[in-house]
Coordinates of C-alpha atoms in Angstrom, one line a residue:
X1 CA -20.4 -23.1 -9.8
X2 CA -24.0 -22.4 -9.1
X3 CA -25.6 -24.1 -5.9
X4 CA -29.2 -25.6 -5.9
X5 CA -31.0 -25.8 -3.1
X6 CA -33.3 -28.2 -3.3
X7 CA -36.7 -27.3 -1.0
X8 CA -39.7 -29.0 0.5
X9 CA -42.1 -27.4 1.7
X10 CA -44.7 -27.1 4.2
X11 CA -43.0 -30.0 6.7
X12 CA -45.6 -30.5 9.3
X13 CA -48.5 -29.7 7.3
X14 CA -49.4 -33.0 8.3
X15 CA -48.1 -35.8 10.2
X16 CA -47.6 -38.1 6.7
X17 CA -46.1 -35.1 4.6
X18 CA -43.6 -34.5 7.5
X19 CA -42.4 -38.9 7.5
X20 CA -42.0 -38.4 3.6
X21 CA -40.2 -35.4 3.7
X22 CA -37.9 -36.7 6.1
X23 CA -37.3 -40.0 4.5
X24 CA -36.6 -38.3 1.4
X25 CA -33.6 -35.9 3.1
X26 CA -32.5 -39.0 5.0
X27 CA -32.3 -40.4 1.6
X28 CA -30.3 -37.0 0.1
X29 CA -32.9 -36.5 -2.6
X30 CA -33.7 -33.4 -0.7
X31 CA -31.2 -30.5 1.0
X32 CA -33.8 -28.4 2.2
X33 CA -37.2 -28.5 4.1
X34 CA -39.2 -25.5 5.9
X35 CA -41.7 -26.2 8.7
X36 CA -45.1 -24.5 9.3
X37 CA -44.5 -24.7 13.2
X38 CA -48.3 -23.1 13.5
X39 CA -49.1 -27.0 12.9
X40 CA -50.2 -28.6 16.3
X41 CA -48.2 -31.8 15.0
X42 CA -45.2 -29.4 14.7
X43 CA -43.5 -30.4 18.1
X44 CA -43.6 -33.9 17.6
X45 CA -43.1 -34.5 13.8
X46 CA -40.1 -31.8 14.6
X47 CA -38.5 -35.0 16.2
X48 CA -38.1 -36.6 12.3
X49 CA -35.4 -33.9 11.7
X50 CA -33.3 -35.3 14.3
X51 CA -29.9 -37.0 12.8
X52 CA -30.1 -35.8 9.4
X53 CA -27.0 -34.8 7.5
X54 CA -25.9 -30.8 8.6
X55 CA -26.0 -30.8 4.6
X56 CA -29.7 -30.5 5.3
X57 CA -30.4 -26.8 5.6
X58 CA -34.4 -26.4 7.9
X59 CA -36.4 -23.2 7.6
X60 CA -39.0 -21.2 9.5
X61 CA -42.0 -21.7 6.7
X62 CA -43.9 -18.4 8.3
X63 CA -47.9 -19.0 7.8
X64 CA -50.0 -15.8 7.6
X65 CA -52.9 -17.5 5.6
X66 CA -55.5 -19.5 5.6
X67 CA -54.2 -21.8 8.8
X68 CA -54.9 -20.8 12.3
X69 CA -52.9 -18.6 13.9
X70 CA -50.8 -19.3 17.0
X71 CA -51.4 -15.7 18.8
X72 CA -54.8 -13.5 19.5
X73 CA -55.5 -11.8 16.2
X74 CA -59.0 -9.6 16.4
X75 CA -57.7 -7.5 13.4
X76 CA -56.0 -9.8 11.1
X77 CA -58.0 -13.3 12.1
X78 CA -60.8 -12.3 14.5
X79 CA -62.4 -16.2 13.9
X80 CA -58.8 -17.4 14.6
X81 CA -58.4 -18.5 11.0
X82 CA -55.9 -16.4 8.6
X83 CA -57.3 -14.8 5.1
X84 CA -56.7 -16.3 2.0
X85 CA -53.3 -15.2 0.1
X86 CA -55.8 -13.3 -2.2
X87 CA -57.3 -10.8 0.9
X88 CA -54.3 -10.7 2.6
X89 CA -52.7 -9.8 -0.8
X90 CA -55.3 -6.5 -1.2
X91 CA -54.6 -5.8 2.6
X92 CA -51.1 -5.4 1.9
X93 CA -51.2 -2.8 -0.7
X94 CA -53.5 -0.2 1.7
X95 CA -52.9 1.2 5.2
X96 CA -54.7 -0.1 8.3
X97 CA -52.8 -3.5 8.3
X98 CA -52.4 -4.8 11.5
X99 CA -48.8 -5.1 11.5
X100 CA -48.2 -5.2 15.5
X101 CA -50.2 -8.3 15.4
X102 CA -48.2 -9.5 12.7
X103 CA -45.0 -9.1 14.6
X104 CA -46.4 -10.9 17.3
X105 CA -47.6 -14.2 15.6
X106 CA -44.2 -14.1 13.3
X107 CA -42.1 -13.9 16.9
X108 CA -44.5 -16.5 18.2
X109 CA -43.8 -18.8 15.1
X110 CA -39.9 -18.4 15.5
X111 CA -40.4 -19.2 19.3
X112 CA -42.0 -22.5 18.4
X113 CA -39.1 -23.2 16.2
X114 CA -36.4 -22.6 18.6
X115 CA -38.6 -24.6 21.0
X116 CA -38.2 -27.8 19.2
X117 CA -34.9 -27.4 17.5
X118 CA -33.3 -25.6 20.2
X119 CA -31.7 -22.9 17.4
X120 CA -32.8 -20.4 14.8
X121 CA -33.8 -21.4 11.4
X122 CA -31.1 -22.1 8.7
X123 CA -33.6 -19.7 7.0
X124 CA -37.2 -18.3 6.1
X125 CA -39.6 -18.1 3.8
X126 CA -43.7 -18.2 4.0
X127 CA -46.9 -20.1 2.9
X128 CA -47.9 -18.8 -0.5
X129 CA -45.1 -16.4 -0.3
X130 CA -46.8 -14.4 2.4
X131 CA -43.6 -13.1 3.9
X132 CA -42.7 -11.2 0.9
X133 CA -45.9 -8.9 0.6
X134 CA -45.7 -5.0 1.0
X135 CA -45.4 -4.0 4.7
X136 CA -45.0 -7.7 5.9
X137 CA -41.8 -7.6 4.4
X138 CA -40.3 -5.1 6.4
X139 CA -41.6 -6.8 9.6
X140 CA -40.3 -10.1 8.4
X141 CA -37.0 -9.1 7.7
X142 CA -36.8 -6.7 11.1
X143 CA -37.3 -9.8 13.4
X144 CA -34.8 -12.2 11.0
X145 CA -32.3 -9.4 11.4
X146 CA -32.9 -9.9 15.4
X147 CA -33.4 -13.2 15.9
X148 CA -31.6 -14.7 12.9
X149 CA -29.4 -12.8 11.5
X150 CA -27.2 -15.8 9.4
X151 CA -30.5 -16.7 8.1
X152 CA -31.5 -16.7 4.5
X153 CA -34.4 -15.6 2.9
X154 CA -36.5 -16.7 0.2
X155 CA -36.9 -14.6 -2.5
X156 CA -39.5 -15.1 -5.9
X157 CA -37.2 -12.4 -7.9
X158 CA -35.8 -13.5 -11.0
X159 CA -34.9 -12.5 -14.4
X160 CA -37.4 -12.5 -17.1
X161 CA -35.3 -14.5 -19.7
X162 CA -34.7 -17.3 -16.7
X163 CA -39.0 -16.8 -16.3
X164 CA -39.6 -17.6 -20.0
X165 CA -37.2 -20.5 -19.9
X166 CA -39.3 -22.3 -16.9
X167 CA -43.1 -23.6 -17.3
X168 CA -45.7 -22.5 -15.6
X169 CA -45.1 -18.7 -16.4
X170 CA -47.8 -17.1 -15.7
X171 CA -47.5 -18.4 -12.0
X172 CA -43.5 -17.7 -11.8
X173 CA -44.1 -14.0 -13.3
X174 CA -46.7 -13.1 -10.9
X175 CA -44.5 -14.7 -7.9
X176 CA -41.5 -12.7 -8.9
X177 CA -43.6 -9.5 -9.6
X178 CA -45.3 -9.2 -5.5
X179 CA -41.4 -10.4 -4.6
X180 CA -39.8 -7.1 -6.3
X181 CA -37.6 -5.5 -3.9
X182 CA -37.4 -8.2 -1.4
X183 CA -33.6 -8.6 -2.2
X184 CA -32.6 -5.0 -2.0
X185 CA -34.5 -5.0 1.8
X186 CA -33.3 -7.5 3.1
X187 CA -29.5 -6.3 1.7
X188 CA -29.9 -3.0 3.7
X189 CA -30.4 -5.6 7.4
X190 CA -27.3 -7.3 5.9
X191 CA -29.2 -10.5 5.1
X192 CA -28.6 -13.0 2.2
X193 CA -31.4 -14.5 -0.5
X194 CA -31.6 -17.2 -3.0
X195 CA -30.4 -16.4 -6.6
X196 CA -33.0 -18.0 -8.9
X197 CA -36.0 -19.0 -8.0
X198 CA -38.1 -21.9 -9.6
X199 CA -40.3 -24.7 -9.1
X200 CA -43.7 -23.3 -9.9
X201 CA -46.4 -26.3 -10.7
X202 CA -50.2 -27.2 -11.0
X203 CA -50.1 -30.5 -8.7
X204 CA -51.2 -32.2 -10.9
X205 CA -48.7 -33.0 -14.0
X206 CA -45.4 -35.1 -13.7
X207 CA -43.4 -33.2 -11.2
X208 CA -40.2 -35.0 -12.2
X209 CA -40.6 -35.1 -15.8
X210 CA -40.4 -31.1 -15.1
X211 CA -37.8 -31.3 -13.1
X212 CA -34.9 -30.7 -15.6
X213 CA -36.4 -27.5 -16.8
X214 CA -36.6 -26.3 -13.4
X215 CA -32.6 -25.9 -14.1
X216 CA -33.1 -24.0 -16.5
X217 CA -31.0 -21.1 -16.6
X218 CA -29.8 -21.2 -13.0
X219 CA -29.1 -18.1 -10.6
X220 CA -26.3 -18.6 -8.6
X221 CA -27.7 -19.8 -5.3
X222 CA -30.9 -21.4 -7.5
X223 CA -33.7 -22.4 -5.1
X224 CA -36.3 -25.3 -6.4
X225 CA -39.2 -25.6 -4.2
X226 CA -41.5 -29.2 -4.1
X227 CA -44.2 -30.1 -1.9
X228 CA -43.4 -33.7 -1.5
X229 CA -46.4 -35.9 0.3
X230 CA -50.7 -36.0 0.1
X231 CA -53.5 -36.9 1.9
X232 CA -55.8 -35.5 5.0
X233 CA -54.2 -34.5 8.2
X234 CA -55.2 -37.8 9.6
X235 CA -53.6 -36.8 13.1
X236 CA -54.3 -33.3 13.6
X237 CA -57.2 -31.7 15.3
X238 CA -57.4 -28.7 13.1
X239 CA -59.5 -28.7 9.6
X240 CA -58.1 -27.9 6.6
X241 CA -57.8 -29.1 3.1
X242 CA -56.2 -31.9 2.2
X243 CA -52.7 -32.0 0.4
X244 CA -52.1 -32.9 -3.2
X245 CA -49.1 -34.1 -3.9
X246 CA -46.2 -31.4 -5.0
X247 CA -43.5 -34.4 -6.1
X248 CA -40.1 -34.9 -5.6
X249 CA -37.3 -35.4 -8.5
X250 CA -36.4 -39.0 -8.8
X251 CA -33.1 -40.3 -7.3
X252 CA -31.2 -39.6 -10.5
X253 CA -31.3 -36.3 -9.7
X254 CA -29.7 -35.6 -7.5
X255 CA -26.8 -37.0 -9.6
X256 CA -27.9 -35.4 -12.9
X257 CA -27.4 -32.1 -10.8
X258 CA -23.8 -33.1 -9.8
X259 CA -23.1 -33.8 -13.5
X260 CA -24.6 -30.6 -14.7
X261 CA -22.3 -28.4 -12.4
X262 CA -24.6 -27.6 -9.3
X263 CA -23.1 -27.6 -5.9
X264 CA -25.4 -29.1 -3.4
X265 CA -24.1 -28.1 -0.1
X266 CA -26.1 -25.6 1.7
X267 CA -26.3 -22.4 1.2
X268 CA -25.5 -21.2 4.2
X269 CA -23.1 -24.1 5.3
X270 CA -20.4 -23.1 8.0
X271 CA -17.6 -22.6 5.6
X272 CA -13.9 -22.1 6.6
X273 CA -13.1 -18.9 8.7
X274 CA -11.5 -16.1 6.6
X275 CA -9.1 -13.3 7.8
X276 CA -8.3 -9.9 6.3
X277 CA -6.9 -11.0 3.1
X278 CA -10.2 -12.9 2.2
X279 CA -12.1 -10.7 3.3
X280 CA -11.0 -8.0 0.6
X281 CA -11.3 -10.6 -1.8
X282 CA -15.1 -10.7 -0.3
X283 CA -15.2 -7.1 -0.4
X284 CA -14.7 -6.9 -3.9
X285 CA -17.3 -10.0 -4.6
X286 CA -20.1 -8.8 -2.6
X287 CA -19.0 -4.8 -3.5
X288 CA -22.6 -4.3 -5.7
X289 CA -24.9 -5.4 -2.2
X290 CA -22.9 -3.6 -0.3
X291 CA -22.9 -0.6 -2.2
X292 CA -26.8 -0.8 -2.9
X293 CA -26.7 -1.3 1.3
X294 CA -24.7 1.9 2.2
X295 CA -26.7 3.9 -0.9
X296 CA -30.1 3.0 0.8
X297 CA -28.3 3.9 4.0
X298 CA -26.7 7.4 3.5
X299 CA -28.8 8.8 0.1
X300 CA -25.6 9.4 -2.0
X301 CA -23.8 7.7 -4.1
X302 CA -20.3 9.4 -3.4
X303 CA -21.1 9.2 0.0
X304 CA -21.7 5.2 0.1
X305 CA -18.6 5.2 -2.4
X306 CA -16.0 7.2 0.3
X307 CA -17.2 4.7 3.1
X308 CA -16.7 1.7 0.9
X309 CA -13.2 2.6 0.3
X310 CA -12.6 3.5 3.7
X311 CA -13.9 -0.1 4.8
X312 CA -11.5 -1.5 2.3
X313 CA -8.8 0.4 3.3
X314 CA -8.9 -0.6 7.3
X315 CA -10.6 -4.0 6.9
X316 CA -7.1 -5.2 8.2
X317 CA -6.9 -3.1 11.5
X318 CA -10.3 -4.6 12.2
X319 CA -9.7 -8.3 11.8
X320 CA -7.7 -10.3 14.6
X321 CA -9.3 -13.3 14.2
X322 CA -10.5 -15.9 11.6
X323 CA -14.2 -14.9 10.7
X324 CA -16.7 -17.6 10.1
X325 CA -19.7 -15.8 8.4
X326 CA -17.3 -13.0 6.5
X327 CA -20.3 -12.0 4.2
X328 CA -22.7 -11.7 7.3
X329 CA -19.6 -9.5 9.2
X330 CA -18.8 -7.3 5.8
X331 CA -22.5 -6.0 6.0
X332 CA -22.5 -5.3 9.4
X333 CA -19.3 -3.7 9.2
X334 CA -20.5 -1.8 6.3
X335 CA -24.2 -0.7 8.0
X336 CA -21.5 0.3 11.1
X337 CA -19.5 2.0 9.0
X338 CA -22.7 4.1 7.6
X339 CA -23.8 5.3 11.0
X340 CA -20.3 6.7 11.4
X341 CA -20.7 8.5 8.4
X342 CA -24.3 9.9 8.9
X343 CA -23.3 11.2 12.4
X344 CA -20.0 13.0 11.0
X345 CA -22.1 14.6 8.2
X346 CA -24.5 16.2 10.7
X347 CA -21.3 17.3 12.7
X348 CA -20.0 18.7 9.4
X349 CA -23.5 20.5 8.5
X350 CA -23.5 21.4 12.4
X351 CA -19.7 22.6 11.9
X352 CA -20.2 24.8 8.4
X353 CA -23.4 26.2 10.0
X354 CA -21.1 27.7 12.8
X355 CA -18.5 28.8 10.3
X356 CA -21.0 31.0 8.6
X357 CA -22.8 32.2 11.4
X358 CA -19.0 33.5 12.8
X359 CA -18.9 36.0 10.0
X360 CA -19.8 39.4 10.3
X361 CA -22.5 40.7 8.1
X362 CA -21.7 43.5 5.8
X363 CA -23.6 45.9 7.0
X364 CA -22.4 45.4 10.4
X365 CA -19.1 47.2 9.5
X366 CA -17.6 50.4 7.9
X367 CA -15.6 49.8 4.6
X368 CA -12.5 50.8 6.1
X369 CA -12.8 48.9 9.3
X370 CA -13.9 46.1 7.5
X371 CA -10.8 45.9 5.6
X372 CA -9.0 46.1 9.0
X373 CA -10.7 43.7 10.1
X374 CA -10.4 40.9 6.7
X375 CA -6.6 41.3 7.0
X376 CA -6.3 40.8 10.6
X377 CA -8.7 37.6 10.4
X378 CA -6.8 36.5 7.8
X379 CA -3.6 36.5 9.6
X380 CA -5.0 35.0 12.2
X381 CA -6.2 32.4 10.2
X382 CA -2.6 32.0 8.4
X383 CA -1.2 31.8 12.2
X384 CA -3.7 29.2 12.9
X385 CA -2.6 27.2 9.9
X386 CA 1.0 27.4 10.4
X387 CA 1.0 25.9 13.7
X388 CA -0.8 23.0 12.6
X389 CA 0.3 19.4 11.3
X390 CA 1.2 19.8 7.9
X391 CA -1.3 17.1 7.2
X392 CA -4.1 19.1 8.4
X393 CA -2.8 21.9 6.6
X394 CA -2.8 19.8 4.1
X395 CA -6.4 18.6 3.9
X396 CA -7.2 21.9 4.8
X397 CA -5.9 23.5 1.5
X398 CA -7.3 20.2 -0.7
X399 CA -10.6 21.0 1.0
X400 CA -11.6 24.5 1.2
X401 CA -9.1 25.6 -1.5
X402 CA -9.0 23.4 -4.3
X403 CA -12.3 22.0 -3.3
X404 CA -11.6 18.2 -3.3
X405 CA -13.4 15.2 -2.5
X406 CA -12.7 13.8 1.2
X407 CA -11.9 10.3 -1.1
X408 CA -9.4 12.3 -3.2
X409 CA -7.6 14.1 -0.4
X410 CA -7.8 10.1 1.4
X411 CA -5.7 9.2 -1.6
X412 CA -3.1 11.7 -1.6
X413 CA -2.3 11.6 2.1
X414 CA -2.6 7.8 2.2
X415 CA -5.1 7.7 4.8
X416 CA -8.6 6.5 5.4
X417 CA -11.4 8.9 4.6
X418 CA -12.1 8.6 7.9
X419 CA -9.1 9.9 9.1
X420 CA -9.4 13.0 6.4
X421 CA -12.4 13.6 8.4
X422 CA -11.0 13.9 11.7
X423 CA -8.4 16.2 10.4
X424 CA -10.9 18.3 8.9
X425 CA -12.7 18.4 12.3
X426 CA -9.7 19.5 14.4
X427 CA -8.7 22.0 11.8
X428 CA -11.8 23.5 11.5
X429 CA -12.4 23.9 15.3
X430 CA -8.5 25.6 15.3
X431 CA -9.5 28.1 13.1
X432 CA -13.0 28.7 14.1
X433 CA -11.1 29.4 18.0
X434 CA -9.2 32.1 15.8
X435 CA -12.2 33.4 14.4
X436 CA -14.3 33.9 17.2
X437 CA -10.5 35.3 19.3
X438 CA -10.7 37.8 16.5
X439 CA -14.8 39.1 17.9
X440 CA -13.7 39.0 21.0
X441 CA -10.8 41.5 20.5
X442 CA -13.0 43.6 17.5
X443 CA -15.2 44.1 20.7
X444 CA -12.6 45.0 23.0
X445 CA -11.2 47.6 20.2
X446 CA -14.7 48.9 20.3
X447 CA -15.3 49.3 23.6
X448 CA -12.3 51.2 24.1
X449 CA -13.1 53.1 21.3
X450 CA -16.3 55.1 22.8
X451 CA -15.0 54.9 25.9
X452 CA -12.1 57.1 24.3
X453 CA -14.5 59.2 22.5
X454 CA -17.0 59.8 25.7
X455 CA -13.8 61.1 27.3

């Protein structure tokens, strides 16, 4: 069943915007507001959001235009005021963006959050879509990984037959087109986004007679946004313009949502714990994100595929305990697990390298002694296996031999691929000890050898 989250934005934008927004969540018509906490009204029209339903998810709407800003920005806002979307747009697409001052104003807006509702957000999103531009992106989703890491964000991405189906599509194709990507970042920081995106709208048509095509073609975590409330900012000391009004869906519809299938509870509501056995159901549900995640993570494909299996195969050694956000703890499992892996194959590269450089060039070494020499390395080697584990010999043989996948040779011992890897590593380090036993003692036969001869 697809779940609608139903948005208004831009709470504190004035004082009179933030009392009907909040009447209209104390009233359910609404399940969603995000706050411009730049707003000097902020702190005390945060008060309104006390006692609403928990079914009532509030966000961190990050300003970057147009508003002013709460930090010191010479680069970005040197007269204190932020650029239009348009500017800010063209800055985002060339180098020289002031990005540490963007970090800092983004930080100081979650701050003021946190201030007044003493928690992080439920999630983010930005004025005019701000967050979502090149560069900003990345620092957006950076500091949510830090300081909100349950979080949602918004995304504009959506699918082009969903786009046509919608009005306003001129507005809703250029919003998903600056938003492409978003999704895919914020995966690889194991975040979550909305699935479907509408609500796109002049201000100045009938916002609820639109409503129903807003629906159209739903994603599966389908975010409407609304901009409920007009007027001046009557009681705050900072200009701007004055707000038309965005609407708000009558109070049937709420109900014609429940009747067209829609869940309306939040999207990130606390939801009951899972242990292991869910959480390979999860696995397998969320297995495209995570598999894009550990792609972006480790470059290759059969790579990201061996450490997916290996997740699935000792999710239960790792779980002990019910889990309460088991899609939040699979990706950070999963970005774990890819570390692992990155480090073991620059041990392996390290390991190989070492391997080669212990053989002897050709030239170093008559025919005939070199002969001598490939048998009696070879039996050493044969020694060297024999008084291993038979699984290491084993994944030896699958390995160098019959040149298998670490996956494939995971399968036929019935063991993680991790654990293929560490038996790989202790074989190899047995037999390169034999290796370089067999220079030492080539030297030794050497040495004795023109010592012989001198005589």
């Amino acid at each position: 069943m697809p779940r609608l989250i139903l948005c208004a934005d831009d709470f504190a934008f004035s004082p009179s915007v933030s009392a009907t927004i909040a009447e209209l969540a104390g009233e359910g018509r609404l399940n969603a507001t995000s706050c411009m906490t730049v707003m000097p009204n902020w702190a005390a029209d945060s008060a309104l959001l006390t006692g609403l339903s928990p079914q009532v998810a509030i966000g961190l709407h990050l300003v970057l235009t147009e508003e002013q800003s709460v930090t010191a920005m010479p680069g970005l806002a040197p007269s204190g005021t932020l650029p239009t979307i348009q500017t800010l747009e063209r800055q985002a697409t060339k180098p020289g963006l002031p990005l540490a001052e963007i970090a800092a104003e983004v930080e100081a807006q979650f701050d003021r959050f946190e201030q007044a509702m003493g928690r992080a957000p439920d999630f983010i999103d930005g004025h005019q879509h701000s967050h979502a531009l090149p560069q900003i992106r990345e620092v957006v989703l950076d500091i949510a990984a830090r300081r909100a890491p349950e979080a949602w964000l918004r995304t504009n991405e959506e699918a082009l037959p969903a786009l046509l189906a919608r009005p306003f599509r001129g507005k809703a194709l250029a919003s998903a087109w600056h938003s492409r990507g978003f999704r895919a970042a914020a995966a690889r920081r194991g975040l979550a986004c909305n699935h479907g995106f509408a609500g796109h709208y002049d201000f100045r048509g009938d916002y609820a007679a639109l409503f129903p095509a807003f629906l159209r073609h739903p994603g599966q975590a389908h975010l409407v946004m609304c901009h409920p409330g007009t007027g001046a900012r009557g009681g705050c000391d900072r200009g701007g313009p004055a707000r038309r009004g965005g609407g708000i869906a009558p109070p049937a519809a709420r109900a014609d949502c429940r009747g067209s299938g829609f869940d309306l509870s939040r999207l990130n509501a606390p939801s009951a714990p899972i242990m292991s056995g869910g959480l390979k159901a999860l696995i397998l549900e969320q297995r495209p994100a995570l598999l894009r995640l550990l792609v972006a993570r480790l470059g290759s494909h059969a790579e990201a595929e061996d450490v997916l299996q290996d997740m699935w195969l000792r999710i239960d050694t790792m779980v002990d305990r019910p889990i309460d956000q088991p899609v939040a703890f699979l990706f950070r499992v999963a970005a774990n697990l890819a570390t692992d892996r990155r480090i073991a194959m620059q041990r392996r590269t390290a390991r190989d390298s070492a391997w080669h450089a212990a053989q002897p060039r050709a030239e170093e070494l008559p025919d005939t002694e070199r002969a001598l020499i490939a048998r009696d390395r070879l039996a050493r080697i044969e020694g060297a296996m024999a008084e291993m584990p038979e699984r290491m010999q084993t994944a030896l043989r699958l390995s160098r031999f019959e040149q298998q996948p670490q996956r494939a040779i995971a399968e036929t011992l019935g063991i993680s691929v991790s654990g293929v890897e560490k038996l790989l590593r202790r074989g190899f380090r047995k037999l390169v000890e034999a290796v370089e036993d067999d220079g030492a003692d080539l030297h030794d036969r050497r040495r004795h050898d023109d010592e012989g001869t001198g005589g």
